[in-house]
Each structure stands twice: as C-alpha cells, then as structure tokens.
Amino acid sequence: MTVTRWNPFAELEQILDRYNRDARLPSNAGEGKEVISKADWAPVVDISESKNQFTIKAELPGIKKEDIKLSVHEGVLAISGERRSETTEEDKKHHRIERFYGSFSRSFTLPENVDEENIDAEYQDGILTVRLAKVEKSKPKAIDINIK
C-alpha cells in the first residue's frame, strides 16, 4: 500500500489549468480572426529533483533548436523562443486550430543551492531537458574573536 500526501489545492489547480487552457483556444479558427495573442502560450514543464541536480523538462514540439533561448540572470532561469506557424494555402480551409504559435516564455527562480555555472541542456524529440547541478550550501563559519 502506498501512502500519498494529500494536497487540498491540487484539484483547484487542475480546474484552473483546464479553464486557462480552454479559454485560450481559438473558437473561430479558419474565419481569419486571431483569437490569441503571440505571448499567450507557455510550454508545460515537469520539474524534478534528485540528490545531485534539479531537472526541468519542457514540451516544445515543432520548435527548432535554433528558435529556443535559455538564459540565467540574477538567479532566474528563462526559457523563451518562438514557434512559427505553418504557411497557409489560399484554397485550404481550417476546421480547427488548437496548437499555439508565436513567442513563448517561462521563468523559474532558482534555489540557492544551484550552481549557475554548471547548467546543461539538451533538446531531443520536442523535449527540452535542462539539468541544474546542485552545490553544497556554504555553512556559516564561526569566528573566534580575541578580546583585548
């Protein structure tokens, strides 16, 4: 038997995620009207932690490696880029468009024990994997002071 920690807000978060995802879907696709703006989508991510590192996996299907930018500034990891829309043909009618196009951005505040100089990233099969190595926190050092 497995014991699972209950998160009272998990169901609420799922409902809000579903609402936000559905609210951004273009309902009039194919009518020549753009319902969402270019910055209205963000890739979903999984964040995990092991003894030696944190791992962030972001789903970026259909995006070229050259169109992804990864940076760290003042303890914040930023993933940004752009998914370009496919060329449309004049004689083709779209019945539904659910994929998001345009620029995207996600930012993550890094814990203090992340080595910002030792971050590794790879992109394969539409998944960006970012590995953030941990460093041991510097422990407070006691200093003896001589009294004169």
Coordinates of N, CA and C in Angstrom, one line a residue:
M1 N 0.8 -1.2 0.0 CA 0.0 0.0 0.0 C 0.9 1.2 0.0
T2 N 0.6 2.2 -0.8 CA 1.3 3.4 -0.9 C 0.6 4.5 -0.3
V3 N 1.3 5.3 0.5 CA 0.7 6.5 1.2 C 1.0 7.7 0.3
T4 N 0.0 8.4 0.0 CA 0.1 9.6 -0.9 C -0.3 10.8 0.0
R5 N 0.6 11.8 -0.1 CA 0.3 13.1 0.6 C -0.8 13.8 -0.1
W6 N -1.8 14.2 0.6 CA -3.0 14.9 0.1 C -2.7 16.4 -0.1
N7 N -2.9 16.9 -1.2 CA -2.8 18.3 -1.5 C -4.2 18.9 -1.7
P8 N -4.7 19.7 -0.8 CA -6.1 20.1 -0.9 C -6.3 21.1 -2.1
F9 N -5.2 21.7 -2.6 CA -5.3 22.6 -3.7 C -5.1 22.0 -5.0
A10 N -4.7 20.7 -5.1 CA -4.4 20.1 -6.4 C -5.6 20.1 -7.3
E11 N -6.8 19.8 -6.8 CA -7.9 19.7 -7.7 C -8.3 21.1 -8.2
L12 N -8.2 22.1 -7.3 CA -8.4 23.5 -7.7 C -7.4 23.9 -8.8
E13 N -6.2 23.6 -8.6 CA -5.1 23.9 -9.6 C -5.4 23.2 -11.0
Q14 N -5.9 22.0 -10.9 CA -6.3 21.3 -12.2 C -7.4 22.0 -12.9
I15 N -8.4 22.4 -12.1 CA -9.6 23.1 -12.7 C -9.1 24.4 -13.3
L16 N -8.3 25.2 -12.6 CA -7.8 26.4 -13.2 C -7.0 26.2 -14.4
D17 N -6.1 25.2 -14.4 CA -5.3 24.9 -15.6 C -6.2 24.6 -16.8
R18 N -7.2 23.7 -16.5 CA -8.1 23.4 -17.6 C -8.9 24.6 -18.1
Y19 N -9.3 25.4 -17.2 CA -10.0 26.7 -17.6 C -9.1 27.6 -18.4
N20 N -7.9 27.8 -17.9 CA -7.0 28.7 -18.7 C -6.6 28.1 -20.0
R21 N -6.5 26.8 -20.1 CA -6.2 26.2 -21.4 C -7.3 26.3 -22.4
D22 N -8.5 26.1 -21.9 CA -9.7 26.2 -22.7 C -10.1 27.6 -23.1
A23 N -9.8 28.5 -22.2 CA -10.1 29.9 -22.5 C -9.3 30.5 -23.6
R24 N -8.1 29.9 -23.8 CA -7.2 30.4 -24.8 C -7.3 29.8 -26.2
L25 N -8.1 28.7 -26.3 CA -8.3 28.0 -27.5 C -9.1 28.9 -28.5
P26 N -8.6 29.0 -29.7 CA -9.4 29.8 -30.7 C -10.7 29.1 -31.1
S27 N -11.8 29.8 -30.8 CA -13.1 29.2 -31.1 C -13.5 29.5 -32.6
N28 N -12.9 30.4 -33.2 CA -13.4 30.8 -34.6 C -12.2 30.6 -35.6
A29 N -11.5 29.5 -35.4 CA -10.3 29.2 -36.3 C -10.8 29.0 -37.7
G30 N -10.1 29.5 -38.6 CA -10.5 29.4 -40.0 C -11.3 30.6 -40.5
E31 N -11.7 31.5 -39.6 CA -12.5 32.6 -40.1 C -11.7 33.8 -40.3
G32 N -10.3 33.7 -40.2 CA -9.4 34.8 -40.5 C -9.3 35.7 -39.3
K33 N -9.8 35.3 -38.1 CA -9.6 36.1 -36.9 C -8.7 35.5 -35.9
E34 N -7.7 36.3 -35.4 CA -6.8 35.7 -34.5 C -7.3 36.0 -33.1
V35 N -7.6 34.9 -32.3 CA -8.2 35.0 -31.0 C -7.1 35.2 -29.9
I36 N -6.0 34.5 -30.1 CA -5.0 34.6 -29.0 C -3.8 35.5 -29.5
S37 N -3.2 36.2 -28.6 CA -2.0 37.0 -29.0 C -0.8 36.1 -29.0
K38 N 0.3 36.6 -29.5 CA 1.5 35.8 -29.6 C 2.1 35.4 -28.3
A39 N 1.9 36.1 -27.3 CA 2.5 35.8 -26.0 C 1.6 35.0 -25.1
D40 N 0.5 34.5 -25.6 CA -0.5 33.8 -24.8 C -0.3 32.3 -24.6
W41 N 0.9 31.8 -24.9 CA 1.1 30.4 -24.6 C 2.4 30.2 -23.9
A42 N 2.4 29.2 -23.1 CA 3.6 28.8 -22.4 C 3.8 27.3 -22.4
P43 N 4.9 26.8 -22.7 CA 5.1 25.3 -22.7 C 4.9 24.7 -21.3
V44 N 4.4 23.5 -21.3 CA 4.2 22.8 -20.0 C 5.6 22.3 -19.6
V45 N 5.8 22.2 -18.3 CA 7.1 21.7 -17.8 C 6.9 20.7 -16.7
D46 N 7.9 19.8 -16.5 CA 8.0 19.0 -15.3 C 9.3 19.3 -14.6
I47 N 9.2 19.5 -13.3 CA 10.4 19.8 -12.6 C 10.6 18.7 -11.5
S48 N 11.8 18.1 -11.5 CA 12.1 17.1 -10.6 C 13.4 17.4 -9.9
E49 N 13.7 16.7 -8.8 CA 14.9 16.9 -8.0 C 15.5 15.6 -7.6
S50 N 16.8 15.4 -7.8 CA 17.5 14.2 -7.3 C 18.5 14.7 -6.3
K51 N 19.3 13.8 -5.8 CA 20.4 14.1 -4.8 C 21.4 15.2 -5.4
N52 N 21.7 15.1 -6.7 CA 22.8 15.9 -7.2 C 22.3 17.1 -8.2
Q53 N 21.0 17.0 -8.6 CA 20.6 18.0 -9.5 C 19.1 18.2 -9.5
F54 N 18.7 19.4 -10.1 CA 17.3 19.6 -10.5 C 17.2 19.4 -12.0
T55 N 16.0 18.9 -12.4 CA 15.8 18.7 -13.8 C 14.5 19.4 -14.2
I56 N 14.5 20.1 -15.3 CA 13.3 20.8 -15.9 C 13.2 20.2 -17.3
K57 N 12.0 19.7 -17.6 CA 11.7 19.2 -18.9 C 10.5 20.0 -19.4
A58 N 10.7 20.6 -20.6 CA 9.7 21.4 -21.2 C 9.3 20.8 -22.5
E59 N 8.0 20.8 -22.8 CA 7.5 20.3 -24.0 C 7.5 21.4 -25.1
L60 N 8.2 21.2 -26.1 CA 8.3 22.2 -27.2 C 8.2 21.5 -28.6
P61 N 7.1 20.8 -28.8 CA 7.0 20.1 -30.1 C 6.9 21.1 -31.3
G62 N 7.6 20.7 -32.4 CA 7.5 21.6 -33.6 C 8.4 22.8 -33.6
I63 N 9.2 22.9 -32.6 CA 10.1 24.1 -32.5 C 11.5 23.6 -32.8
K64 N 12.2 24.4 -33.6 CA 13.6 24.1 -33.9 C 14.5 24.5 -32.7
K65 N 15.6 23.8 -32.6 CA 16.6 24.1 -31.5 C 17.1 25.5 -31.6
E66 N 17.2 26.0 -32.8 CA 17.7 27.4 -33.0 C 16.7 28.5 -32.5
D67 N 15.5 28.1 -32.4 CA 14.4 29.1 -32.0 C 14.2 29.1 -30.5
I68 N 15.1 28.4 -29.7 CA 14.9 28.3 -28.3 C 16.1 29.1 -27.7
K69 N 15.8 29.9 -26.7 CA 16.8 30.7 -26.0 C 16.7 30.3 -24.5
L70 N 17.9 30.0 -23.9 CA 17.9 29.6 -22.5 C 18.9 30.5 -21.8
S71 N 18.6 31.2 -20.7 CA 19.5 32.1 -20.1 C 19.2 32.1 -18.6
V72 N 20.3 32.5 -17.8 CA 20.2 32.7 -16.4 C 20.6 34.1 -16.1
H73 N 19.8 34.9 -15.3 CA 20.1 36.2 -14.9 C 19.6 36.5 -13.5
E74 N 20.5 36.8 -12.6 CA 20.2 37.1 -11.2 C 19.3 36.0 -10.6
G75 N 19.7 34.8 -10.8 CA 19.0 33.7 -10.1 C 17.7 33.2 -10.7
V76 N 17.5 33.7 -12.0 CA 16.2 33.3 -12.6 C 16.6 32.6 -14.0
L77 N 16.1 31.4 -14.2 CA 16.3 30.7 -15.4 C 15.1 31.1 -16.3
A78 N 15.4 31.5 -17.6 CA 14.4 31.9 -18.5 C 14.5 31.0 -19.7
I79 N 13.4 30.4 -20.2 CA 13.3 29.7 -21.4 C 12.3 30.4 -22.3
S80 N 12.8 30.8 -23.5 CA 12.0 31.6 -24.4 C 12.2 31.1 -25.8
G81 N 11.4 31.6 -26.7 CA 11.6 31.2 -28.1 C 10.3 31.5 -28.9
E82 N 10.2 30.8 -30.0 CA 9.1 31.1 -30.9 C 8.8 29.9 -31.7
R83 N 7.5 29.6 -31.8 CA 7.0 28.5 -32.7 C 6.4 29.2 -33.9
R84 N 6.9 29.0 -35.1 CA 6.4 29.7 -36.3 C 5.2 28.9 -36.8
S85 N 4.2 29.6 -37.3 CA 3.1 29.0 -37.8 C 3.4 28.5 -39.2
E86 N 2.7 27.4 -39.6 CA 2.9 26.9 -40.9 C 2.3 27.8 -42.0
T87 N 2.8 27.7 -43.2 CA 2.3 28.6 -44.2 C 0.9 28.1 -44.6
T88 N 0.0 29.1 -44.8 CA -1.3 28.7 -45.1 C -1.5 28.8 -46.6
E89 N -2.4 27.9 -47.1 CA -2.7 27.9 -48.5 C -4.0 28.5 -48.7
E90 N -4.1 29.3 -49.8 CA -5.4 30.0 -50.1 C -6.6 29.1 -50.2
D91 N -6.4 27.9 -50.8 CA -7.5 27.0 -51.1 C -7.8 26.0 -50.0
K92 N -7.1 26.2 -48.9 CA -7.3 25.3 -47.7 C -8.1 25.9 -46.6
K93 N -9.1 25.2 -46.2 CA -10.0 25.7 -45.1 C -9.6 24.9 -43.8
H94 N -9.4 25.7 -42.8 CA -9.1 25.0 -41.5 C -10.4 24.9 -40.7
H95 N -10.6 23.7 -40.1 CA -11.8 23.5 -39.3 C -11.5 23.7 -37.8
R96 N -10.2 23.5 -37.5 CA -9.9 23.6 -36.1 C -8.4 23.8 -36.0
I97 N -8.0 24.8 -35.2 CA -6.6 25.1 -34.9 C -6.4 25.2 -33.4
E98 N -5.8 24.2 -32.8 CA -5.6 24.2 -31.3 C -4.2 24.4 -30.9
R99 N -3.3 24.3 -31.8 CA -1.9 24.5 -31.4 C -1.6 25.9 -31.4
F100 N -0.7 26.3 -30.4 CA -0.3 27.7 -30.3 C 0.9 28.1 -31.1
Y101 N 0.9 29.2 -31.6 CA 2.0 29.7 -32.4 C 2.5 31.1 -31.9
G102 N 3.7 31.4 -32.2 CA 4.2 32.7 -31.7 C 5.3 32.5 -30.6
S103 N 5.6 33.6 -29.9 CA 6.6 33.6 -28.9 C 6.1 33.0 -27.6
F104 N 7.0 32.4 -26.9 CA 6.7 31.9 -25.6 C 7.8 32.2 -24.6
S105 N 7.5 32.1 -23.3 CA 8.4 32.4 -22.3 C 8.0 31.7 -21.0
R106 N 9.0 31.1 -20.3 CA 8.8 30.6 -18.9 C 10.0 31.0 -18.1
S107 N 9.8 31.4 -16.9 CA 10.9 31.8 -16.0 C 10.7 31.0 -14.7
F108 N 11.9 30.7 -14.1 CA 11.9 29.9 -12.9 C 13.0 30.5 -11.9
T109 N 12.6 30.8 -10.7 CA 13.6 31.3 -9.7 C 14.3 30.1 -9.2
L110 N 15.7 30.2 -9.3 CA 16.5 29.0 -8.9 C 16.7 29.0 -7.4
P111 N 16.8 27.8 -6.8 CA 17.1 27.7 -5.4 C 18.6 28.2 -5.2
E112 N 18.9 28.5 -4.0 CA 20.2 29.0 -3.7 C 21.3 27.9 -3.9
N113 N 20.9 26.6 -3.8 CA 21.9 25.6 -4.0 C 22.2 25.1 -5.4
V114 N 21.8 25.9 -6.4 CA 22.0 25.6 -7.8 C 23.3 26.3 -8.2
D115 N 24.2 25.5 -8.9 CA 25.4 26.0 -9.5 C 25.1 26.6 -10.8
E116 N 25.0 27.9 -10.9 CA 24.6 28.6 -12.1 C 25.6 28.5 -13.2
E117 N 26.8 28.1 -12.9 CA 27.9 28.0 -13.9 C 27.9 26.6 -14.5
N118 N 27.1 25.7 -13.9 CA 27.1 24.3 -14.3 C 25.7 23.8 -14.7
I119 N 25.1 24.4 -15.8 CA 23.8 24.1 -16.3 C 24.0 23.4 -17.6
D120 N 23.3 22.3 -17.8 CA 23.4 21.5 -19.0 C 22.0 21.4 -19.6
A121 N 21.9 21.6 -21.0 CA 20.6 21.5 -21.6 C 20.8 20.7 -22.9
E122 N 19.7 19.9 -23.2 CA 19.7 19.2 -24.5 C 18.3 19.2 -25.0
Y123 N 18.1 19.1 -26.3 CA 16.8 19.2 -26.9 C 16.7 18.0 -27.9
Q124 N 15.7 17.1 -27.6 CA 15.5 15.9 -28.4 C 14.1 15.6 -28.5
D125 N 13.6 15.3 -29.7 CA 12.2 14.8 -29.9 C 11.2 15.8 -29.3
G126 N 11.4 17.1 -29.4 CA 10.5 18.1 -28.9 C 10.5 18.3 -27.4
I127 N 11.5 17.7 -26.7 CA 11.6 17.9 -25.2 C 12.9 18.6 -24.9
L128 N 12.8 19.7 -24.3 CA 14.0 20.4 -23.8 C 14.2 20.0 -22.3
T129 N 15.4 19.4 -22.1 CA 15.8 18.9 -20.8 C 16.9 19.8 -20.2
V130 N 16.7 20.5 -19.1 CA 17.7 21.3 -18.5 C 18.0 20.7 -17.2
R131 N 19.4 20.5 -17.0 CA 19.9 19.9 -15.8 C 20.6 21.0 -15.0
L132 N 20.2 21.2 -13.8 CA 20.9 22.2 -12.9 C 21.6 21.5 -11.8
A133 N 22.9 21.5 -11.8 CA 23.7 20.9 -10.8 C 23.5 21.6 -9.5
K134 N 23.5 20.8 -8.4 CA 23.5 21.4 -7.1 C 24.9 21.6 -6.5
V135 N 25.0 22.6 -5.7 CA 26.2 22.8 -4.9 C 25.9 22.8 -3.5
E136 N 26.8 22.4 -2.7 CA 26.6 22.4 -1.2 C 26.5 23.8 -0.7
K137 N 25.5 24.0 0.1 CA 25.4 25.4 0.7 C 26.6 25.7 1.6
S138 N 27.1 26.9 1.5 CA 28.2 27.2 2.4 C 27.6 27.4 3.8
K139 N 28.3 26.7 4.7 CA 27.8 26.7 6.1 C 28.4 27.9 6.8
P140 N 27.6 28.4 7.7 CA 28.1 29.6 8.4 C 29.3 29.2 9.2
K141 N 30.3 30.0 9.2 CA 31.6 29.7 9.8 C 31.7 30.6 11.1
A142 N 32.0 29.9 12.2 CA 32.1 30.6 13.5 C 33.6 31.1 13.5
I143 N 33.6 32.4 14.0 CA 34.9 33.1 14.1 C 35.1 33.5 15.5
D144 N 36.3 33.0 16.1 CA 36.6 33.4 17.5 C 37.3 34.8 17.4
I145 N 36.8 35.6 18.3 CA 37.4 37.0 18.4 C 38.1 37.2 19.7
N146 N 39.3 37.6 19.6 CA 40.1 37.8 20.8 C 39.7 39.1 21.5
I147 N 39.5 39.1 22.7 CA 39.2 40.3 23.5 C 40.5 40.9 24.0
K148 N 40.6 42.2 23.8 CA 41.9 42.9 24.3 C 41.6 43.6 25.6

